[in-house]
Coordinates of C-alpha atoms in Angstrom, one line a residue:
X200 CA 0.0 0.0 0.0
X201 CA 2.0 3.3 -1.4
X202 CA 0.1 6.4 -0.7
X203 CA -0.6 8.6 -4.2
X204 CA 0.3 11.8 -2.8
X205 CA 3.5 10.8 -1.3
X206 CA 5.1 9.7 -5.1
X207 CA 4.5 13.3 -6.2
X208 CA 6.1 14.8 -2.9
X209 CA 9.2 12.9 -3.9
X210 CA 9.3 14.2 -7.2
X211 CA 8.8 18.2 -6.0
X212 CA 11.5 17.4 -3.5
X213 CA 13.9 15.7 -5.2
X214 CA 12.9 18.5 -8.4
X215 CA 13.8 21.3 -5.9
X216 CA 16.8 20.1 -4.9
X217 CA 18.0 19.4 -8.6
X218 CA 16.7 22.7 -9.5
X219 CA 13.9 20.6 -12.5
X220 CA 11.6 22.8 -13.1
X221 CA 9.6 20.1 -14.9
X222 CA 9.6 17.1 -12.3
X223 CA 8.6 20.1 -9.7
X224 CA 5.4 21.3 -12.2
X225 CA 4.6 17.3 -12.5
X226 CA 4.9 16.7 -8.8
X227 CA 2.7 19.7 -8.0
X228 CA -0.1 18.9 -10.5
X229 CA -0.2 15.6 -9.6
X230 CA -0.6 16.3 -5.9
X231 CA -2.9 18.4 -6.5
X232 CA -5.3 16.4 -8.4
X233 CA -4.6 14.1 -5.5
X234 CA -5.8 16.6 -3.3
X235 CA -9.0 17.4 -5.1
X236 CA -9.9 13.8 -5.7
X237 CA -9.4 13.2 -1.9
X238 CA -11.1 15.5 -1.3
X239 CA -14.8 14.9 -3.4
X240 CA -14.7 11.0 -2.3
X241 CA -14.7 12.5 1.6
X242 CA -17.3 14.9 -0.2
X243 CA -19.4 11.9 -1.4
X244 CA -19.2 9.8 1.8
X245 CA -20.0 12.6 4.0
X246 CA -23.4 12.7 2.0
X247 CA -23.7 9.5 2.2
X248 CA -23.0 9.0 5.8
X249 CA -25.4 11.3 7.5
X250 CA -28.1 9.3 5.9
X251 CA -27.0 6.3 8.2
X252 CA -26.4 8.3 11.1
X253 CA -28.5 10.4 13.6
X254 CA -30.0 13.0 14.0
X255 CA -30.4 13.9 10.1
X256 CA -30.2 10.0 8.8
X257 CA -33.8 8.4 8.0
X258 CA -35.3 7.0 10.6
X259 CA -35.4 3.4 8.6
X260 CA -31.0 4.0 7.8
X261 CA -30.7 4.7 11.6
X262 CA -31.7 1.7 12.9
X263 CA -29.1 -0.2 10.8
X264 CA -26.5 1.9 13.0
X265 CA -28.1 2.2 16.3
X266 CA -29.1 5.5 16.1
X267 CA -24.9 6.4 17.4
X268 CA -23.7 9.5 16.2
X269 CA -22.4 10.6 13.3
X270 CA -18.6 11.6 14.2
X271 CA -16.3 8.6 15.3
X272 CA -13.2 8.9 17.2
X273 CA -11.0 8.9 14.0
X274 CA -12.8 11.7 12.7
X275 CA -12.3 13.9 16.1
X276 CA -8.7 12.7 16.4
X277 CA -7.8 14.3 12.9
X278 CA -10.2 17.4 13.3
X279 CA -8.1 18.6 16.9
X280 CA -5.2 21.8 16.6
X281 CA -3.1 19.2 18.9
X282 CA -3.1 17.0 15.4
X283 CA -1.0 19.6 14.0
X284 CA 1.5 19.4 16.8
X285 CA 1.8 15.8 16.1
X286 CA 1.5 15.5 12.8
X287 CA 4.7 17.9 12.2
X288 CA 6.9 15.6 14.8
X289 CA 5.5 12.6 12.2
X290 CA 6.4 14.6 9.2
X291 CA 9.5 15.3 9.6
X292 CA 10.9 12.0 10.2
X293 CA 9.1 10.4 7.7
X294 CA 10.4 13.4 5.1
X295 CA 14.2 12.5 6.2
X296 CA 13.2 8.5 6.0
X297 CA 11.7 9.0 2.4
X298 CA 14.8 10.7 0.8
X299 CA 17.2 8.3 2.7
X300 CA 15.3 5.2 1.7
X301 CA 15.6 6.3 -2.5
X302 CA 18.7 7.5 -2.5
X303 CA 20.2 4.3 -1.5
X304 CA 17.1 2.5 -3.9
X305 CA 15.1 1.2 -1.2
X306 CA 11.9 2.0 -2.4
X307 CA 10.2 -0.1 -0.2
X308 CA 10.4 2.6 2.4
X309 CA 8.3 4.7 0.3
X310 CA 5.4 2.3 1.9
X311 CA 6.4 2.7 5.7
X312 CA 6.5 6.6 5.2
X313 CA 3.5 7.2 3.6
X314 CA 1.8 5.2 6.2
X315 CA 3.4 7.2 9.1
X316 CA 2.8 10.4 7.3
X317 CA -0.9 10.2 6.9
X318 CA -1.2 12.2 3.9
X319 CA -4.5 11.3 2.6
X320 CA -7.1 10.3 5.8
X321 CA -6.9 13.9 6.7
X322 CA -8.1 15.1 3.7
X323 CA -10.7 12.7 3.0
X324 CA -11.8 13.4 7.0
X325 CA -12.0 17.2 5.7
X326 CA -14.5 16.4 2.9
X327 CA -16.6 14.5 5.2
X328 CA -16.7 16.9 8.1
X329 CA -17.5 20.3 5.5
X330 CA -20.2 18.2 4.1
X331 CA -21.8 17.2 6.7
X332 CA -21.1 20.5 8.5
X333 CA -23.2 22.0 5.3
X334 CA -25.7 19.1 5.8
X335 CA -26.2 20.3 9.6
X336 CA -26.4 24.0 8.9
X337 CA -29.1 23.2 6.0
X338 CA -31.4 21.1 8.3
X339 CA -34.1 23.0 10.0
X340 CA -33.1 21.4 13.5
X341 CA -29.1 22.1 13.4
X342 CA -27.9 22.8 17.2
X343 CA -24.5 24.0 16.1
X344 CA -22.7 21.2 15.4
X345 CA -22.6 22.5 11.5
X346 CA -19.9 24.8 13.0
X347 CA -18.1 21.7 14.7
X348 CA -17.8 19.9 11.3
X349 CA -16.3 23.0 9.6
X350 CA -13.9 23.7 12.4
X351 CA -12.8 20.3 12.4
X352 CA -12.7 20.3 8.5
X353 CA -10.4 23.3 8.2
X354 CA -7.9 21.2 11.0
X355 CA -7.8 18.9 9.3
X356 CA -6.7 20.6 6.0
X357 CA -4.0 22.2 7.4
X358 CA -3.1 18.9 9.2
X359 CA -2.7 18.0 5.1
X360 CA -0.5 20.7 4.4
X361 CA 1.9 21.2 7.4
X362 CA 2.1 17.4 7.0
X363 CA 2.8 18.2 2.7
X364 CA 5.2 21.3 3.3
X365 CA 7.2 19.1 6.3
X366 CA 8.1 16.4 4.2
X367 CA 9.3 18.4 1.3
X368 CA 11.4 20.5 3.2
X369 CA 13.5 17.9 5.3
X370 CA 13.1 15.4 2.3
X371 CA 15.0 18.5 0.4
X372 CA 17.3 18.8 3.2
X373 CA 18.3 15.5 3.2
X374 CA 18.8 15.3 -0.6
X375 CA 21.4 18.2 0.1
X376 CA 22.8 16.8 2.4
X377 CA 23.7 13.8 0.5
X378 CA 25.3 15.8 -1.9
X379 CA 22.7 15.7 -4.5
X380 CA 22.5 19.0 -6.1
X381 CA 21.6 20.8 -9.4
X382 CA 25.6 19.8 -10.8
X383 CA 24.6 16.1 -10.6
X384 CA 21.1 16.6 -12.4
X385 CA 22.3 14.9 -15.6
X386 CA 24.2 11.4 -13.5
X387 CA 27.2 13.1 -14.4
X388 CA 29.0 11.2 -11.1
X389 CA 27.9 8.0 -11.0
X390 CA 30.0 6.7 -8.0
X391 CA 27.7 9.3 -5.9
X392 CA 24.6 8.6 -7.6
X393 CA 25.0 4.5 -8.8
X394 CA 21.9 3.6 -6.3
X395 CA 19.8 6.5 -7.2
X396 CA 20.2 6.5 -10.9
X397 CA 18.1 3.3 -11.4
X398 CA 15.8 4.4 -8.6
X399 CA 13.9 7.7 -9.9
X400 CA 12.8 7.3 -13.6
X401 CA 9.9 7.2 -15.2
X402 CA 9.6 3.4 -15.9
X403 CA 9.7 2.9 -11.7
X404 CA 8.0 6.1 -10.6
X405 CA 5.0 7.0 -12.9
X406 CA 4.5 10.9 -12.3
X407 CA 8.2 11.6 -13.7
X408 CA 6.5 10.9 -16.7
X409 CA 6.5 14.6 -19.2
X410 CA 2.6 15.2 -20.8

């Protein structure tokens, strides 16, 4: 399981770092159709959801749920400022782990750091909570949890970015660090760069593809 917005992470870091313009417009198009598309299917279960789930379900969908609520624990636990505390001490790591594990053609770590990153349940959480937040503040009997949703929407957005923004930057520190910069762009050392070489191309990592 390799999280689609962590490939296109790698390619804006590793673009940044190699000063390529082009694998830095692929990897930010790509993530941000990844975004969007997160985004709707959170969109389309949060619409989904609330008619399961009380108090704005129907009353024949409620009874397959037991009448609980509609927000779970892994909902609240990604809609909370403290997430963005955490998630920063997760994404940083995981940013110095991802360009460590291609550089020396692991890609295999790729897996373990998207995982620990958690790119993608916060932004499918912030499509469900603004929908049903819009749900709530439409229905005739909303009590202000409509404002809840939102607020715990918008968290969990930013949750997203800090989360997007952490691992490029120490991914793009550690690149540096490892002495890949824009004079090695073209493979021109290969005793540095005999792991890597093989690693990022676009037979093995799909969005280093040019349209």
């Amino acid at each position: 399981l390799i999280s689609p917005l962590m490939g296109p992470i790698l390619g804006v870091a590793y673009g940044s770092a190699v000063h390529n313009k082009d694998m830095i417009r692929i990897g930010l198009r790509n993530e941000c159709w990844g975004f969007f598309l997160c985004l709707l299917m959170g969109a389309c279960t949060g619409a989904v959801s609330t008619l399961f789930y009380a108090p704005l379900g129907l009353p024949g969908l409620t009874d397959l749920t037991g009448n609980s609520p509609l927000k779970s624990h892994e909902m609240e636990s990604r809609g909370q400022w403290i997430a963005l505390f955490t998630g920063f001490f997760t994404a940083a790591p995981s940013g110095v782990g991802l360009a460590i594990g291609v550089t020396n053609a692991a890609m295999n770590a790729l897996v373990g750091v998207a995982l620990s990153a958690s790119l993608l349940p916060p932004l499918v959480n912030s499509g469900m909570c603004v929908t049903m937040g819009t749900i709530y503040t439409a229905a005739s009997d909303a009590t202000g949890s409509d404002m809840h949703f939102f607020t715990m929407g918008l968290i969990s957005t930013l949750v997203f970015l800090l989360n997007f923004f952490t691992i490029w930057t120490f991914a793009y520190l550690t690149f540096r660090l490892k002495g890949i910069s824009p004079s090695k762009r073209e493979f021109q050392e290969p005793d540095a760069m005999v792991d890597f070489e093989p690693t990022l191309n676009s037979n093995t990592v799909p969005f280093l593809q040019v349209v």
